[in-house]
Amino acid sequence: MNIESLKGRSLLTWLDFSAEEIRLLLDLAKQLKLEKQGGKIYQRWVGKTLALLFEKRSTRTRCSFETSFGEEGGHPVFLSMQDIQLGGKETIEDTARVLGRMFSAIEFRGFKQSTVETLAKYSGVPVFNGLTDDYHPTQALCDIMTLEEFCCKGGETCKGKKLVYSGDGRNNVANSLMVISAKLGAHFTVISPSELAPDSKIVDTCTRLAAESGASITVTSDLNAAEGADALYTDVWTSMGEEAKHDERVRLLKPYQVNSSLMAKTGKSDTIFLHCLPAVRGEEVTAEIIDGPASHVFDQAENRKYTIKAIMLAMI
Ligand code: CP
Ligand code: NVA
């Protein structure tokens, strides 16, 4: 198998990809980072266009898609919900059909997973999920790239490494991390209160996948499960669209904050800290940790660009 076999595909969730395909994308992302560091400039998207649909806000995802596509001669067009009719005056199906006639590919960030699925079904061009309520696949690829950069030596990969996520265990970021870990053979632990534990359907699916890849999936409310973590990960307690639940989340998630006491529970001195960003210091993570020596959150943010570029290069 080579990267050419991914041409024309859409990325809606990593459930649709094999471990081998995900590894091809990781290798390409690493190569693109080296290219960038070597000052190499290419024009691989001349004559191509990319529609960027955003129902929710974004800094990293938008900028990664828009700058990497534009830098290589492509024409990205940002379309917020103030600009287009998506699902309002026009059905999602019709918008998809129209965009598919004008663009080489579409990125969508928003609420429903079904919207990104509909765009992929009716547009006839590759569609990339830039975050929905259910999944954040482009983030998870970057997270594995960053984990491999800082936790693996020589030819090691994430296979057999332990990634621990503490916090809102049923959000898009946790779901995508669980899927990609299960596919690639990394041990994934979610520590969360039972009220915010991952959906049992996705846990069952990932547990089955993990059995094939040699990974393990652990869901618990016990903070001691952080023991042996190569990377400790958290995300905001209230995701976009859930702002009304803020007070309840603070009450439920306070014990699951990533702080020096949770870092100490890893029992390791070289555990790294990861966060997809944006972060709320004092809620899901203390300033001491996110701004401290174990934190690689800005390396992680930078890697969004290489991983997103790899996804687009392979699939467009
Ligand atoms: N991590 C992430 O998706 O960041 P943005 O919301 O800024 O795109
Ligand atoms: N879970 C967060 C991720 C932001 C990148 C949200 O959906 O708001």
Short mmCIF file of C-alpha atoms and ligand atoms in Angstrom, two decimals:
data_model
loop_
_atom_site.label_atom_id
_atom_site.label_comp_id
_atom_site.label_asym_id
_atom_site.label_seq_id
_atom_site.Cartn_x
_atom_site.Cartn_y
_atom_site.Cartn_z
CA MET A 1 0.00 0.00 0.00
CA ASN A 2 1.18 3.54 -0.69
CA ILE A 3 -0.13 7.03 -0.01
CA GLU A 4 -1.66 7.22 -3.53
CA SER A 5 -4.30 4.74 -2.41
CA LEU A 6 -5.82 7.46 -0.20
CA LYS A 7 -6.61 9.79 -3.14
CA GLY A 8 -10.24 10.83 -3.21
CA ARG A 9 -11.00 9.63 0.33
CA SER A 10 -12.73 11.74 2.98
CA LEU A 11 -11.70 11.89 6.63
CA LEU A 12 -14.83 11.82 8.79
CA THR A 13 -13.54 9.56 11.61
CA TRP A 14 -10.48 7.32 11.95
CA LEU A 15 -12.88 4.37 12.23
CA ASP A 16 -12.90 4.40 8.41
CA PHE A 17 -9.10 3.95 8.13
CA SER A 18 -6.73 1.07 8.72
CA ALA A 19 -3.69 1.31 10.96
CA GLU A 20 -1.49 1.07 7.87
CA GLU A 21 -3.26 4.03 6.24
CA ILE A 22 -2.95 6.14 9.39
CA ARG A 23 0.76 5.32 9.58
CA LEU A 24 1.24 6.46 5.97
CA LEU A 25 -0.29 9.81 6.93
CA LEU A 26 1.93 10.10 10.01
CA ASP A 27 5.03 9.38 7.94
CA LEU A 28 3.99 11.99 5.38
CA ALA A 29 3.35 14.56 8.14
CA LYS A 30 6.83 13.96 9.56
CA GLN A 31 8.32 14.35 6.08
CA LEU A 32 6.41 17.63 5.58
CA LYS A 33 7.77 18.95 8.87
CA LEU A 34 11.32 18.18 7.71
CA GLU A 35 10.61 19.89 4.38
CA LYS A 36 9.42 22.99 6.20
CA GLN A 37 12.44 22.98 8.50
CA GLY A 38 14.70 22.61 5.44
CA GLY A 39 13.10 25.71 3.89
CA LYS A 40 11.74 23.79 0.90
CA ILE A 41 8.84 25.45 -0.90
CA TYR A 42 6.44 23.57 -3.17
CA GLN A 43 3.38 24.57 -5.20
CA ARG A 44 1.36 21.38 -5.03
CA TRP A 45 -2.12 22.92 -5.04
CA VAL A 46 -1.95 25.36 -7.95
CA GLY A 47 -5.37 25.47 -9.59
CA LYS A 48 -7.05 23.77 -6.62
CA THR A 49 -9.69 25.20 -4.29
CA LEU A 50 -10.72 24.37 -0.72
CA ALA A 51 -14.00 25.36 0.98
CA LEU A 52 -13.63 25.93 4.73
CA LEU A 53 -17.04 25.68 6.44
CA PHE A 54 -17.17 26.74 10.08
CA GLU A 55 -20.26 26.60 12.31
CA LYS A 56 -17.98 26.86 15.36
CA ARG A 57 -14.96 29.04 16.05
CA SER A 58 -11.38 27.96 15.41
CA THR A 59 -7.82 29.23 15.54
CA ARG A 60 -5.56 26.22 14.92
CA THR A 61 -7.72 24.16 12.59
CA ARG A 62 -8.73 27.03 10.34
CA CYS A 63 -5.22 28.47 10.19
CA SER A 64 -3.66 25.06 9.48
CA PHE A 65 -6.00 24.32 6.58
CA GLU A 66 -6.01 27.83 5.20
CA THR A 67 -2.30 28.62 5.37
CA SER A 68 -0.99 25.26 4.25
CA PHE A 69 -3.33 25.17 1.26
CA GLY A 70 -2.64 28.80 0.30
CA GLU A 71 1.13 28.57 0.72
CA GLU A 72 1.26 25.89 -1.95
CA GLY A 73 -0.67 27.85 -4.54
CA GLY A 74 -4.19 26.65 -3.67
CA HIS A 75 -7.17 28.93 -3.09
CA PRO A 76 -8.89 28.41 0.28
CA VAL A 77 -12.26 30.11 0.81
CA PHE A 78 -13.46 30.64 4.40
CA LEU A 79 -17.24 30.39 4.77
CA SER A 80 -18.83 31.01 8.16
CA MET A 81 -22.50 30.50 8.86
CA GLN A 82 -23.00 34.24 8.34
CA ASP A 83 -21.88 33.73 4.74
CA ILE A 84 -23.65 30.66 3.42
CA GLN A 85 -27.01 28.91 3.55
CA LEU A 86 -25.87 25.50 4.84
CA GLY A 87 -28.86 23.82 6.49
CA GLY A 88 -30.65 27.18 6.72
CA LYS A 89 -32.30 28.36 3.53
CA GLU A 90 -30.71 25.47 1.61
CA THR A 91 -30.46 21.79 2.43
CA ILE A 92 -27.05 20.39 3.33
CA GLU A 93 -27.37 18.04 0.34
CA ASP A 94 -27.82 20.92 -2.12
CA THR A 95 -24.99 22.95 -0.61
CA ALA A 96 -22.79 19.86 -0.88
CA ARG A 97 -23.70 19.35 -4.55
CA VAL A 98 -22.95 23.00 -5.36
CA LEU A 99 -19.66 23.14 -3.47
CA GLY A 100 -18.61 19.88 -5.09
CA ARG A 101 -18.91 21.58 -8.50
CA MET A 102 -16.68 24.49 -7.46
CA PHE A 103 -14.14 23.14 -5.00
CA SER A 104 -11.48 20.43 -5.03
CA ALA A 105 -12.23 19.60 -1.36
CA ILE A 106 -14.28 20.72 1.64
CA GLU A 107 -13.43 21.09 5.33
CA PHE A 108 -16.30 21.26 7.82
CA ARG A 109 -16.31 22.20 11.51
CA GLY A 110 -19.59 22.20 13.34
CA PHE A 111 -22.09 20.42 15.50
CA LYS A 112 -23.48 17.26 13.95
CA GLN A 113 -21.40 14.38 12.63
CA SER A 114 -24.29 13.74 10.21
CA THR A 115 -23.59 17.10 8.52
CA VAL A 116 -20.02 16.18 7.61
CA GLU A 117 -21.25 12.75 6.48
CA THR A 118 -23.88 14.37 4.24
CA LEU A 119 -21.32 16.74 2.75
CA ALA A 120 -19.10 13.76 1.92
CA LYS A 121 -21.99 11.78 0.46
CA TYR A 122 -23.34 14.48 -1.86
CA SER A 123 -20.36 16.68 -2.81
CA GLY A 124 -18.34 14.08 -4.71
CA VAL A 125 -15.06 15.62 -3.43
CA PRO A 126 -12.91 14.78 -0.38
CA VAL A 127 -14.39 16.14 2.86
CA PHE A 128 -12.38 16.66 6.04
CA ASN A 129 -13.91 16.70 9.52
CA GLY A 130 -12.43 19.73 11.27
CA LEU A 131 -14.36 18.85 14.49
CA THR A 132 -17.93 17.85 15.24
CA ASP A 133 -19.66 17.14 18.55
CA ASP A 134 -18.56 13.50 18.14
CA TYR A 135 -15.06 13.52 16.68
CA HIS A 136 -11.95 15.62 16.06
CA PRO A 137 -9.86 13.34 13.82
CA THR A 138 -7.32 15.86 12.48
CA GLN A 139 -6.46 16.71 16.09
CA ALA A 140 -5.88 13.08 17.02
CA LEU A 141 -3.41 12.55 14.16
CA CYS A 142 -1.42 15.53 15.38
CA ASP A 143 -1.56 14.22 18.94
CA ILE A 144 -0.03 10.89 17.92
CA MET A 145 2.62 12.68 15.87
CA THR A 146 3.53 14.78 18.91
CA LEU A 147 3.54 11.79 21.25
CA GLU A 148 5.88 9.95 18.87
CA GLU A 149 8.12 13.01 18.61
CA PHE A 150 8.61 13.30 22.36
CA CYS A 151 7.99 9.83 23.80
CA CYS A 152 9.53 7.51 21.20
CA LYS A 153 13.15 6.81 20.41
CA GLY A 154 14.73 5.40 17.25
CA GLY A 155 12.21 3.48 15.19
CA GLU A 156 9.65 3.27 18.01
CA THR A 157 6.03 4.22 17.32
CA CYS A 158 3.12 4.89 19.67
CA LYS A 159 2.40 1.14 19.76
CA GLY A 160 2.65 0.04 23.40
CA LYS A 161 2.86 3.60 24.72
CA LYS A 162 0.37 4.70 27.39
CA LEU A 163 -1.78 7.75 26.72
CA VAL A 164 -3.94 8.89 29.64
CA TYR A 165 -6.77 11.38 29.19
CA SER A 166 -8.25 12.98 32.29
CA GLY A 167 -11.42 15.09 32.19
CA ASP A 168 -14.54 15.15 30.00
CA GLY A 169 -14.32 11.59 28.75
CA ARG A 170 -17.20 11.76 26.29
CA ASN A 171 -16.15 14.66 24.12
CA ASN A 172 -14.95 14.78 20.52
CA VAL A 173 -11.25 14.86 21.41
CA ALA A 174 -11.46 11.91 23.82
CA ASN A 175 -13.44 9.90 21.24
CA SER A 176 -10.94 10.47 18.45
CA LEU A 177 -7.99 9.70 20.72
CA MET A 178 -9.64 6.44 21.73
CA VAL A 179 -10.21 5.43 18.11
CA ILE A 180 -6.73 6.30 16.85
CA SER A 181 -5.06 4.65 19.86
CA ALA A 182 -7.11 1.49 19.38
CA LYS A 183 -6.18 1.40 15.70
CA LEU A 184 -2.46 2.02 16.23
CA GLY A 185 -1.92 -0.14 19.32
CA ALA A 186 -1.40 2.56 21.95
CA HIS A 187 -2.84 1.91 25.42
CA PHE A 188 -5.55 4.49 26.07
CA THR A 189 -6.97 5.30 29.49
CA VAL A 190 -9.83 7.70 30.15
CA ILE A 191 -10.15 8.98 33.70
CA SER A 192 -13.46 10.76 34.20
CA PRO A 193 -16.46 10.85 36.53
CA SER A 194 -19.05 8.22 35.55
CA GLU A 195 -21.44 10.98 34.42
CA LEU A 196 -18.91 12.00 31.77
CA ALA A 197 -17.54 8.60 30.80
CA PRO A 198 -17.29 7.78 27.10
CA ASP A 199 -20.29 6.34 25.31
CA SER A 200 -20.36 2.57 25.75
CA LYS A 201 -20.85 2.01 22.00
CA ILE A 202 -17.56 3.69 21.12
CA VAL A 203 -15.79 1.95 24.01
CA ASP A 204 -17.05 -1.42 22.73
CA THR A 205 -15.96 -0.67 19.17
CA CYS A 206 -12.53 0.51 20.31
CA THR A 207 -12.09 -2.44 22.66
CA ARG A 208 -12.65 -4.76 19.68
CA LEU A 209 -10.16 -2.80 17.56
CA ALA A 210 -7.67 -2.77 20.42
CA ALA A 211 -7.80 -6.55 20.66
CA GLU A 212 -6.55 -6.67 17.05
CA SER A 213 -3.83 -4.04 17.43
CA GLY A 214 -2.50 -5.08 20.84
CA ALA A 215 -3.80 -1.91 22.50
CA SER A 216 -5.93 -1.71 25.64
CA ILE A 217 -8.78 0.66 26.43
CA THR A 218 -9.41 1.53 30.06
CA VAL A 219 -12.29 3.64 31.34
CA THR A 220 -12.19 4.51 35.03
CA SER A 221 -12.79 7.24 37.59
CA ASP A 222 -9.67 6.25 39.53
CA LEU A 223 -6.92 8.88 39.30
CA ASN A 224 -4.32 6.21 40.12
CA ALA A 225 -4.85 4.91 36.57
CA ALA A 226 -2.46 7.69 35.50
CA GLU A 227 0.38 5.45 36.65
CA GLY A 228 2.94 4.80 33.93
CA ALA A 229 1.52 7.38 31.52
CA ASP A 230 3.88 8.40 28.73
CA ALA A 231 1.56 11.31 28.00
CA LEU A 232 -1.14 12.92 30.12
CA TYR A 233 -3.80 14.70 28.07
CA THR A 234 -6.75 16.92 28.88
CA ASP A 235 -9.24 19.14 27.07
CA VAL A 236 -11.66 21.88 28.11
CA TRP A 237 -14.45 20.94 30.50
CA THR A 238 -17.11 22.66 28.40
CA SER A 239 -16.80 22.12 24.69
CA MET A 240 -18.16 24.56 22.14
CA GLY A 241 -21.95 24.50 22.22
CA GLU A 242 -22.11 23.26 25.83
CA GLU A 243 -21.54 26.60 27.56
CA ALA A 244 -24.77 26.30 29.59
CA LYS A 245 -23.31 23.25 31.34
CA HIS A 246 -20.24 25.09 32.62
CA ASP A 247 -21.08 25.14 36.35
CA GLU A 248 -22.10 21.49 36.41
CA ARG A 249 -18.89 20.53 34.61
CA VAL A 250 -16.72 22.42 37.07
CA ARG A 251 -18.43 20.59 39.92
CA LEU A 252 -18.04 17.16 38.31
CA LEU A 253 -14.56 17.58 36.87
CA LYS A 254 -12.66 19.44 39.58
CA PRO A 255 -11.04 16.23 40.92
CA TYR A 256 -9.85 15.37 37.39
CA GLN A 257 -7.81 18.52 36.83
CA VAL A 258 -4.30 17.92 35.49
CA ASN A 259 -2.08 19.38 38.18
CA SER A 260 1.20 18.46 39.87
CA SER A 261 -0.53 15.89 42.07
CA LEU A 262 -1.96 14.03 39.02
CA MET A 263 1.36 14.31 37.18
CA ALA A 264 3.06 12.76 40.25
CA LYS A 265 0.66 9.81 40.04
CA THR A 266 2.30 8.78 36.76
CA GLY A 267 5.33 7.74 38.85
CA LYS A 268 7.53 8.88 35.96
CA SER A 269 9.69 11.95 35.56
CA ASP A 270 9.41 12.12 31.76
CA THR A 271 5.63 12.05 31.25
CA ILE A 272 4.68 14.76 28.78
CA PHE A 273 1.58 16.94 29.00
CA LEU A 274 -0.64 17.43 25.93
CA HIS A 275 -3.74 19.57 25.31
CA CYS A 276 -5.48 20.26 22.00
CA LEU A 277 -5.98 23.94 22.99
CA PRO A 278 -7.62 26.34 23.57
CA ALA A 279 -7.05 25.78 27.32
CA VAL A 280 -8.66 27.26 30.43
CA ARG A 281 -5.90 27.55 33.01
CA GLY A 282 -7.26 26.87 36.49
CA GLU A 283 -9.98 24.54 35.16
CA GLU A 284 -8.81 21.41 33.33
CA VAL A 285 -5.11 22.19 33.86
CA THR A 286 -3.06 24.36 36.17
CA ALA A 287 -0.77 27.06 34.75
CA GLU A 288 2.11 25.28 36.48
CA ILE A 289 1.65 22.22 34.25
CA ILE A 290 0.63 23.76 30.92
CA ASP A 291 3.36 26.39 31.15
CA GLY A 292 5.88 24.01 32.72
CA PRO A 293 8.68 21.82 31.33
CA ALA A 294 6.53 18.72 30.70
CA SER A 295 4.18 20.61 28.41
CA HIS A 296 4.43 20.23 24.63
CA VAL A 297 1.17 21.95 23.77
CA PHE A 298 2.71 24.45 21.36
CA ASP A 299 4.72 21.76 19.55
CA GLN A 300 1.39 19.97 19.33
CA ALA A 301 -0.33 23.09 17.92
CA GLU A 302 2.43 23.44 15.31
CA ASN A 303 2.00 19.79 14.32
CA ARG A 304 -1.64 20.50 13.43
CA LYS A 305 -0.32 22.13 10.29
CA TYR A 306 1.84 19.21 9.11
CA THR A 307 -0.78 16.59 9.87
CA ILE A 308 -3.57 18.56 8.17
CA LYS A 309 -1.31 19.16 5.20
CA ALA A 310 -0.53 15.45 5.01
CA ILE A 311 -4.24 14.56 5.07
CA MET A 312 -4.96 17.02 2.26
CA LEU A 313 -1.95 16.01 0.16
CA ALA A 314 -2.88 12.35 0.39
CA MET A 315 -6.61 12.72 -0.22
CA ILE A 316 -7.06 15.63 -2.66
N1 CP B 1 -7.36 22.29 18.73
C1 CP B 1 -8.19 22.96 17.91
O1 CP B 1 -8.96 22.38 17.16
O2 CP B 1 -8.06 24.29 17.98
P1 CP B 1 -9.03 25.34 17.29
O3 CP B 1 -10.37 25.20 17.94
O4 CP B 1 -8.40 26.66 17.54
O5 CP B 1 -9.13 25.01 15.83
N1 NVA B 2 -13.64 19.64 22.96
C1 NVA B 2 -13.32 20.95 22.46
C2 NVA B 2 -12.20 20.87 21.49
C3 NVA B 2 -11.73 22.19 20.94
C4 NVA B 2 -10.62 22.05 19.97
C5 NVA B 2 -14.55 21.58 21.84
O1 NVA B 2 -15.27 20.88 21.12
O2 NVA B 2 -14.80 22.76 22.08
#
